XYZ file of N, CA and C in Angstrom:
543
model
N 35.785 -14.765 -13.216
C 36.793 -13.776 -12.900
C 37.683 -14.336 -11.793
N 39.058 -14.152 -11.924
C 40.140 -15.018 -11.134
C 39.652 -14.550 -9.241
N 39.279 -14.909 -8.436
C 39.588 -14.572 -7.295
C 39.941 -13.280 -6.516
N 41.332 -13.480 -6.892
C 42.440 -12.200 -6.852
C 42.023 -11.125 -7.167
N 41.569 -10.865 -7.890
C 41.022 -9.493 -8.495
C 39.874 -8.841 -7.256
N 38.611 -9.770 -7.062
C 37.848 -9.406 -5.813
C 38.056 -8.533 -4.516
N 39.662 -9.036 -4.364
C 40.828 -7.983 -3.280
C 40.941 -6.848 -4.021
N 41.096 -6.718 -5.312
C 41.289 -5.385 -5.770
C 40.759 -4.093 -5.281
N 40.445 -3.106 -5.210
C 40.123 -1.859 -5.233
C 38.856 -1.540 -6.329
N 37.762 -1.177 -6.391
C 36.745 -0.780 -7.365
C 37.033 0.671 -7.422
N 36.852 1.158 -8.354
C 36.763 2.719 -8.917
C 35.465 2.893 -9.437
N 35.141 3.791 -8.985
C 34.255 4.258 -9.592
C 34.240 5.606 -10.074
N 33.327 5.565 -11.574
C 33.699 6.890 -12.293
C 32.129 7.469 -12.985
N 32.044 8.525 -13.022
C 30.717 9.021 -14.050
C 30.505 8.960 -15.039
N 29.038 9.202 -15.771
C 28.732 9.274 -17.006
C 29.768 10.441 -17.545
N 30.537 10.256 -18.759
C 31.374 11.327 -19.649
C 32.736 11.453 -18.606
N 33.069 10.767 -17.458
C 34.318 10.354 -17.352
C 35.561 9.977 -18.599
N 36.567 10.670 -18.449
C 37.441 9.679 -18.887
C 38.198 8.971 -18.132
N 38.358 7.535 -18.200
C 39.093 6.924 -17.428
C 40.549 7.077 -17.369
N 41.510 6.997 -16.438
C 43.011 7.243 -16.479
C 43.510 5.696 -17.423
N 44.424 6.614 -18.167
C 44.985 5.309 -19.253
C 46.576 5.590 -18.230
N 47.137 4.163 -18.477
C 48.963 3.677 -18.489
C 49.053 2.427 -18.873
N 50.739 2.104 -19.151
C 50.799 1.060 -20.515
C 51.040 -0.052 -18.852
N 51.054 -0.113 -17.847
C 51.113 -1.342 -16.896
C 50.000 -1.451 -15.774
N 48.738 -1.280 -16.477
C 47.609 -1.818 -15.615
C 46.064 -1.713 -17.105
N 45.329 -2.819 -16.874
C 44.815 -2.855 -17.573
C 42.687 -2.131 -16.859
N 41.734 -2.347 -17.239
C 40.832 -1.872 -16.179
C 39.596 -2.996 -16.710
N 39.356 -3.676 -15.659
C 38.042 -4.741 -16.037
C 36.606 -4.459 -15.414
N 36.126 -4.104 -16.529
C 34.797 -3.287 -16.135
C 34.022 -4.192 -15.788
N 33.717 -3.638 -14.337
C 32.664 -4.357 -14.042
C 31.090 -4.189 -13.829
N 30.330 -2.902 -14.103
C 29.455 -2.062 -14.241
C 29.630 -1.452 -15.079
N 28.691 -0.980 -16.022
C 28.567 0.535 -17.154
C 29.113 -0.301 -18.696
N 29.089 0.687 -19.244
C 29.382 1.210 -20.457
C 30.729 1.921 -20.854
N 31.710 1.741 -21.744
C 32.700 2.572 -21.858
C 32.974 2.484 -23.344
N 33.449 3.686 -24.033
C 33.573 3.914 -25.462
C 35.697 3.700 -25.407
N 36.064 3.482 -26.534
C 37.671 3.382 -26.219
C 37.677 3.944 -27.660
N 38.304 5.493 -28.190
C 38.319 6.125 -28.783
C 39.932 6.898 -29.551
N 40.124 7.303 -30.686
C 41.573 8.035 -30.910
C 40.990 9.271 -31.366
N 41.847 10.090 -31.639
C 41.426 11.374 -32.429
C 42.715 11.061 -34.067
N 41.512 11.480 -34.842
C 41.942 11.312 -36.570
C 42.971 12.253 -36.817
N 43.885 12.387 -37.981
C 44.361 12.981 -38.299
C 43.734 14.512 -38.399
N 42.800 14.682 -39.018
C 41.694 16.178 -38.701
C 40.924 16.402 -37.773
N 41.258 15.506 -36.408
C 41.074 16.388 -35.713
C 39.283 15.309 -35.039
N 39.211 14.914 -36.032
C 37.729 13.844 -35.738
C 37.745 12.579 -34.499
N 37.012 11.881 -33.992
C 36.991 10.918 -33.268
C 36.676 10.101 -34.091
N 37.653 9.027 -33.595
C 37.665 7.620 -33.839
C 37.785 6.316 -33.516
N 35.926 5.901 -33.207
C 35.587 4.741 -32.124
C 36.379 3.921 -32.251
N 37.165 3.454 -31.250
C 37.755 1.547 -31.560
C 37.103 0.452 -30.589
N 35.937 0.880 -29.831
C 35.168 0.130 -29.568
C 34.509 0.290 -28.525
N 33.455 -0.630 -27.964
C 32.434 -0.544 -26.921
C 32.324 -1.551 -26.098
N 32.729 -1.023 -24.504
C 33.156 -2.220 -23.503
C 32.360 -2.155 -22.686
N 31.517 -3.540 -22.218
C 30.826 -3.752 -20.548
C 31.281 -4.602 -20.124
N 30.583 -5.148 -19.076
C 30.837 -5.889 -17.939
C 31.373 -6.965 -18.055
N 32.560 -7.265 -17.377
C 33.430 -8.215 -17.454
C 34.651 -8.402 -18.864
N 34.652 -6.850 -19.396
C 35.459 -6.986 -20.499
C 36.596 -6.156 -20.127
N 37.923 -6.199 -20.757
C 39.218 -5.341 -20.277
C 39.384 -4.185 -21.363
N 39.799 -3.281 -20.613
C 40.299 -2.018 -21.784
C 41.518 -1.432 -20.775
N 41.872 -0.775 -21.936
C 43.579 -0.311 -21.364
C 44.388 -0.263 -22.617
N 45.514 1.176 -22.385
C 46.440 1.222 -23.817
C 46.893 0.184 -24.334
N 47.758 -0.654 -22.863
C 47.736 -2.162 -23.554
C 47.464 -2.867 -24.387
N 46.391 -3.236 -25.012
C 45.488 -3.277 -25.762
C 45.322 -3.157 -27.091
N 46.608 -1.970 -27.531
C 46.341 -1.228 -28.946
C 47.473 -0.388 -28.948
N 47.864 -0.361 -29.973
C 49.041 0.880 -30.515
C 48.626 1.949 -30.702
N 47.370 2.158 -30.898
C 46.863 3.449 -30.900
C 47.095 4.874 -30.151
N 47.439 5.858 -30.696
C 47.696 7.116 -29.988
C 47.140 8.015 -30.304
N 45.979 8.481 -29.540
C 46.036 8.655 -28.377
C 44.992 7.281 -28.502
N 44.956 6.869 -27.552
C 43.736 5.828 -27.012
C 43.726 6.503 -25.687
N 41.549 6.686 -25.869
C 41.162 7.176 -24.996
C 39.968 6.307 -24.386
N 39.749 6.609 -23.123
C 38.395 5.740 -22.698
C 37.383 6.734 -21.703
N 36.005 6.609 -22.516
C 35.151 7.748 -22.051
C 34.093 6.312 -21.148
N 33.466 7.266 -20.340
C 31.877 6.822 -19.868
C 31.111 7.015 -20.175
N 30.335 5.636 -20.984
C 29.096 5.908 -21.632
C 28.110 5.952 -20.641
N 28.465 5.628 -19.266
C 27.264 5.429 -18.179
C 27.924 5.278 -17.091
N 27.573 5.447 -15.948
C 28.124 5.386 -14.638
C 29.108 4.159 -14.600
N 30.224 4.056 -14.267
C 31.243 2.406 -14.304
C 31.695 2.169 -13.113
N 31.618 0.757 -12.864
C 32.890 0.397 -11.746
C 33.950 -0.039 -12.971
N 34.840 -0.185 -11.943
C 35.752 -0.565 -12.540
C 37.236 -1.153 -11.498
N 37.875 -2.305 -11.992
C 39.026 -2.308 -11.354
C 40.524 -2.181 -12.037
N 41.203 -1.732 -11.840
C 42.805 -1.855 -12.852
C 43.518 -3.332 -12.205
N 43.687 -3.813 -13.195
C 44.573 -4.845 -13.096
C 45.712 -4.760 -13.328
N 46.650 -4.605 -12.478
C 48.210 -4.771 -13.260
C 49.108 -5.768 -13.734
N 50.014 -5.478 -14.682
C 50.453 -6.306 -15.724
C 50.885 -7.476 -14.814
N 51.018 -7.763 -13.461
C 51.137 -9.410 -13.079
C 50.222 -10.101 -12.858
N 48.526 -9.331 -13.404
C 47.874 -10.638 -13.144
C 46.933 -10.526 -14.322
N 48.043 -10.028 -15.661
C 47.512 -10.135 -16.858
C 47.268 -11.640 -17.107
N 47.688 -12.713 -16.882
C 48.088 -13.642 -17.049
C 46.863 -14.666 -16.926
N 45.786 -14.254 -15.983
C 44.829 -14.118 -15.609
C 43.506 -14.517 -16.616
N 43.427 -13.394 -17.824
C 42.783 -12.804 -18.520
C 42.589 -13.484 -19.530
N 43.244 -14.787 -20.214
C 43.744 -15.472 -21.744
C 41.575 -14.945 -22.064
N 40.698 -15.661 -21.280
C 39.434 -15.718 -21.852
C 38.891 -13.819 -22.497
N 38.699 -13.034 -21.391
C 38.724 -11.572 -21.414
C 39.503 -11.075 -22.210
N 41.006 -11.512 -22.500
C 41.651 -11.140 -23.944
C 41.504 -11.537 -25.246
N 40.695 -12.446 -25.430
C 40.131 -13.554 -26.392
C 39.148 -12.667 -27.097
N 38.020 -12.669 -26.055
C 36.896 -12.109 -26.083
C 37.026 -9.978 -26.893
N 37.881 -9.595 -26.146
C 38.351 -8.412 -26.667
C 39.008 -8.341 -28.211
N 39.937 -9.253 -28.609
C 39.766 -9.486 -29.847
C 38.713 -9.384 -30.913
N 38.027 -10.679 -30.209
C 36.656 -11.152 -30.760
C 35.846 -9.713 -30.983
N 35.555 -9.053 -30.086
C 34.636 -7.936 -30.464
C 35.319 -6.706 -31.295
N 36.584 -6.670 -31.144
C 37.431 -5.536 -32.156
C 37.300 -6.355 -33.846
N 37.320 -7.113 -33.943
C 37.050 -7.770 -35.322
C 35.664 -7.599 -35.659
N 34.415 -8.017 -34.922
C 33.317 -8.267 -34.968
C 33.200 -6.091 -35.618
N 33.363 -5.397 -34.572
C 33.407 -3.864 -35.481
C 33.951 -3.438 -36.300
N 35.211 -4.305 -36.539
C 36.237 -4.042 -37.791
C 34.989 -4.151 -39.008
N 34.094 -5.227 -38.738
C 33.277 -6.385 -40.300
C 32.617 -5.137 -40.193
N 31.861 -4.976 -38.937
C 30.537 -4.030 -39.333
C 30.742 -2.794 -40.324
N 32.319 -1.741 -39.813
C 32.507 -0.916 -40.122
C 33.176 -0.980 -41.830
N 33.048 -2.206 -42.038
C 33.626 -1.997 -43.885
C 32.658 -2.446 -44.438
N 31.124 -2.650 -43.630
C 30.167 -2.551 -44.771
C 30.033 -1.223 -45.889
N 29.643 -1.664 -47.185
C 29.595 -0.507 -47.727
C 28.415 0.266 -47.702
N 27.542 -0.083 -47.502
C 26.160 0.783 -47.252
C 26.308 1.276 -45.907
N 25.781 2.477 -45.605
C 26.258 3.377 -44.358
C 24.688 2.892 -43.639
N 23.407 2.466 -44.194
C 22.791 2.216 -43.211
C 22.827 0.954 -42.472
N 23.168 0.075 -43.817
C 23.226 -1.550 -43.302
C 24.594 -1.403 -41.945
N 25.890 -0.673 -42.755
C 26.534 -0.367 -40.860
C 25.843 -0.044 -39.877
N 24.784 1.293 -40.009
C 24.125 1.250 -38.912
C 23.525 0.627 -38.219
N 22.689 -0.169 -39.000
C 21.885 -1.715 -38.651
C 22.541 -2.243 -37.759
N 23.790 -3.214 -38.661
C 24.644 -3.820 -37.901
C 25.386 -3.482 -36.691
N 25.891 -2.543 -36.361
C 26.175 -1.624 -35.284
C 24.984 -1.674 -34.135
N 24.205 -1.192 -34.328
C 22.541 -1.487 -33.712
C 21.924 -2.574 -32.766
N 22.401 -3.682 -34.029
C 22.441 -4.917 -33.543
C 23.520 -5.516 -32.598
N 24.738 -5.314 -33.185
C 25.457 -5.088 -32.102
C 25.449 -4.800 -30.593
N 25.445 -3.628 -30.802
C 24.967 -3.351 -29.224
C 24.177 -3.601 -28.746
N 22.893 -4.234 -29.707
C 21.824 -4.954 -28.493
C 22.325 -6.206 -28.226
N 23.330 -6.938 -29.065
C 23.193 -8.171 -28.633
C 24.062 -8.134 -27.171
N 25.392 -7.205 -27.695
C 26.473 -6.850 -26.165
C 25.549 -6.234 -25.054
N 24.833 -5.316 -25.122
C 24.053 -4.307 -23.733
C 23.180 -4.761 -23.606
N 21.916 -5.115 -24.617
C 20.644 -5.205 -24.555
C 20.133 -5.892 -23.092
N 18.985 -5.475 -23.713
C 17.763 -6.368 -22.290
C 17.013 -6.579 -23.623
N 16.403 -7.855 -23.306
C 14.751 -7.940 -24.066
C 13.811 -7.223 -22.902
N 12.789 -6.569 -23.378
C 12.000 -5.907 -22.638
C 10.570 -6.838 -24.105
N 9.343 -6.213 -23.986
C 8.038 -6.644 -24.489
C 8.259 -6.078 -25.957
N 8.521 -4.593 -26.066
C 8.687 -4.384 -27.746
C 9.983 -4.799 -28.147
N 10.580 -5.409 -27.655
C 12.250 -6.047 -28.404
C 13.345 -6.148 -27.589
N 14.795 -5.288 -28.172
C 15.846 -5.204 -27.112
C 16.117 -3.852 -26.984
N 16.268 -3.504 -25.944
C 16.449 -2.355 -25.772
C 17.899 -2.212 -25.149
N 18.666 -0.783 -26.153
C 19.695 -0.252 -25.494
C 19.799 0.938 -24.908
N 19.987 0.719 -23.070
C 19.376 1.892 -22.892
C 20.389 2.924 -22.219
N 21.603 2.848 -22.992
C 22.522 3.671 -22.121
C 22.742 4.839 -23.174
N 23.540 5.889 -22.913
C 23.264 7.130 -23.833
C 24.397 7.407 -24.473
N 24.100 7.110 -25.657
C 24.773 6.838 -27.011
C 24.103 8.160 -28.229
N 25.034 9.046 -28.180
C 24.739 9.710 -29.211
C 24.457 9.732 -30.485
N 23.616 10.480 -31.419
C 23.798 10.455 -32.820
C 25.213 10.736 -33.128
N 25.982 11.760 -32.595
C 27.147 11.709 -32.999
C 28.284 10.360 -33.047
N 28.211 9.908 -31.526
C 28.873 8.698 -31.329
C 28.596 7.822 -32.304
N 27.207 7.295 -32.775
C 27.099 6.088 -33.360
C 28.006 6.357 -35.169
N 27.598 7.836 -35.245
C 28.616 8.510 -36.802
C 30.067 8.063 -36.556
N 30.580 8.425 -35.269
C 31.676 7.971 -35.341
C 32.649 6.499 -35.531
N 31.265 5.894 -34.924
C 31.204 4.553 -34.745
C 31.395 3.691 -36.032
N 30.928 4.396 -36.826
C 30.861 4.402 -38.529
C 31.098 4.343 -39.518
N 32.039 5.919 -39.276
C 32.583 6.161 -40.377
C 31.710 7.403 -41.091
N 30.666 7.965 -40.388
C 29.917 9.143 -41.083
C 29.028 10.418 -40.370
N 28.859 11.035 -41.331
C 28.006 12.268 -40.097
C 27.153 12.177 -38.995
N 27.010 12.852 -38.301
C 25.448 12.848 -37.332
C 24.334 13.229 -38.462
N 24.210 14.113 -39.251
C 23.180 13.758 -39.858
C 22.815 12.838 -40.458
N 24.002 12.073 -41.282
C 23.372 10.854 -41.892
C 23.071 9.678 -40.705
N 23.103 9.691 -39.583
C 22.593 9.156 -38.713
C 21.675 9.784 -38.679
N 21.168 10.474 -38.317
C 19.998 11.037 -37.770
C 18.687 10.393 -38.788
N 19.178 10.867 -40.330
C 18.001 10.695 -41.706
C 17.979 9.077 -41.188
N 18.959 8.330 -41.510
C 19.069 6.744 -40.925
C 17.655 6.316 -40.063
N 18.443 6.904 -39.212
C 17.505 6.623 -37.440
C 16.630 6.574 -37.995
N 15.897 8.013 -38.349
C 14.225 8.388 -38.580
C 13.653 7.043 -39.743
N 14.649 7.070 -40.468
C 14.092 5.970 -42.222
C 13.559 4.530 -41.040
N 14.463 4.297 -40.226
C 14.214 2.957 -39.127
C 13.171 2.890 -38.840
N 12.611 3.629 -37.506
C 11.451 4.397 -36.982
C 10.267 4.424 -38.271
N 10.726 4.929 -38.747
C 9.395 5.061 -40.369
C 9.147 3.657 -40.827
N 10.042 2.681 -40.709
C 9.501 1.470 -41.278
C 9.363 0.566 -40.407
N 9.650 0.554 -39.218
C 9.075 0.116 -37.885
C 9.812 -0.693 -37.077
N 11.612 -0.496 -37.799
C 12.326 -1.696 -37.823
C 13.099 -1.321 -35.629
N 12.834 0.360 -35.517
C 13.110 0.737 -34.112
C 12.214 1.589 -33.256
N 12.415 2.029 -31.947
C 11.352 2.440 -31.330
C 12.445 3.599 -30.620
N 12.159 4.628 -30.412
C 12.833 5.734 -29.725
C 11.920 6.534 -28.765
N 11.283 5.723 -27.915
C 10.087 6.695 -26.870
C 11.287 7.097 -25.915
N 12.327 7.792 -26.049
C 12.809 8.693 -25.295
C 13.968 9.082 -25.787
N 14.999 10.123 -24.937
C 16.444 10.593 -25.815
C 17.071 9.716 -25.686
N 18.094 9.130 -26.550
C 19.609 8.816 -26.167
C 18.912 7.170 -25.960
N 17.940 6.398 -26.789
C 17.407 4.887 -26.134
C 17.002 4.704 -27.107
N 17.351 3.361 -27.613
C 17.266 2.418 -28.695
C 16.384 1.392 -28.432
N 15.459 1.066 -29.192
C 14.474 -0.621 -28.928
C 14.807 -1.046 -30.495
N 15.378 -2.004 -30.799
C 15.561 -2.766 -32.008
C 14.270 -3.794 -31.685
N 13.069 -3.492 -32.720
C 11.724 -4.210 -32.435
C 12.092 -5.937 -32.840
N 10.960 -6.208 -32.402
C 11.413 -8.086 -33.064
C 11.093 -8.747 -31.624
């Protein structure tokens, strides 16, 4: 991370924050979890992706309207403004990289193998290995991950449980993922 930025200012924001969006400062998370979201034509949410530490989000970013950014978990955070975008070529790279990487997941055609993949996903971005696998342990809804998707909370939910039943995840608490292995 460039130097410069270190002088910056940290923000800090809560779990289910939304962060302040504008089109001339960008925000490089440096703690937490953050969802970057639109609302559908009916009215539905619609994930455009999942940011931690050391990654940039900001309208910037996307043509999208509305683009929104929630807290999946307590965040720092700093805004960068557009003169030391310049800064960023790796962190803008990388942001690409993971908007494609959910683009693939989300045009699988089987809604569980998305889930899978999604799953995996986020353990490979959040995870910890812990003794039964990786665990993701920030709080991610059944709803969120539907949205994440492309489908209901219930068909997440039947999903989840089919996982759990064949031993492929571990859920000893709410809102916490262990992808076994």
């Amino acid at each position: 991370m460039p130097t410069l930025i270190y002088e910056q200012t940290t923000t800090l924001f809560n779990f289910g924050d939304e962060i302040p969006k504008a089109s001339d400062y960008m925000w490089l998370i440096i703690d937490g979890v953050v969802k970057t979201y639109t609302v559908g034509e009916l009215g539905g949410l619609i994930t455009l992706g999942f940011w931690g530490p050391q990654d940039l989000v900001g309208k910037s970013l996307s043509y999208v309207d509305p683009y929104l950014i929630k807290c999946l978990s307590d965040v720092r955070a700093i805004a960068v403004t557009h003169s030391h975008w310049g800064n960023f070529s790796k962190e803008l790279l990388y942001h690409a990289q993971q908007t494609q990487q959910l683009t693939y997941i989300v045009r699988k055609t089987r809604i569980a193998k998305r889930l899978w993949f999604l799953l995996n996903w986020l353990a490979s971005k959040f995870g910890r290995r812990i003794k039964q696998g990786q665990l993701i342990d920030f709080k991610l809804t059944h709803q969120e991950l539907a949205e994440a998707i492309g489908t209901t909370r219930i068909t997440v939910t039947k999903i989840l449980n089919q996982f759990e039943r064949e031993g492929l995840i571990l859920r000893p608490k709410t809102k916490c993922i262990i992808l076994k292995g």
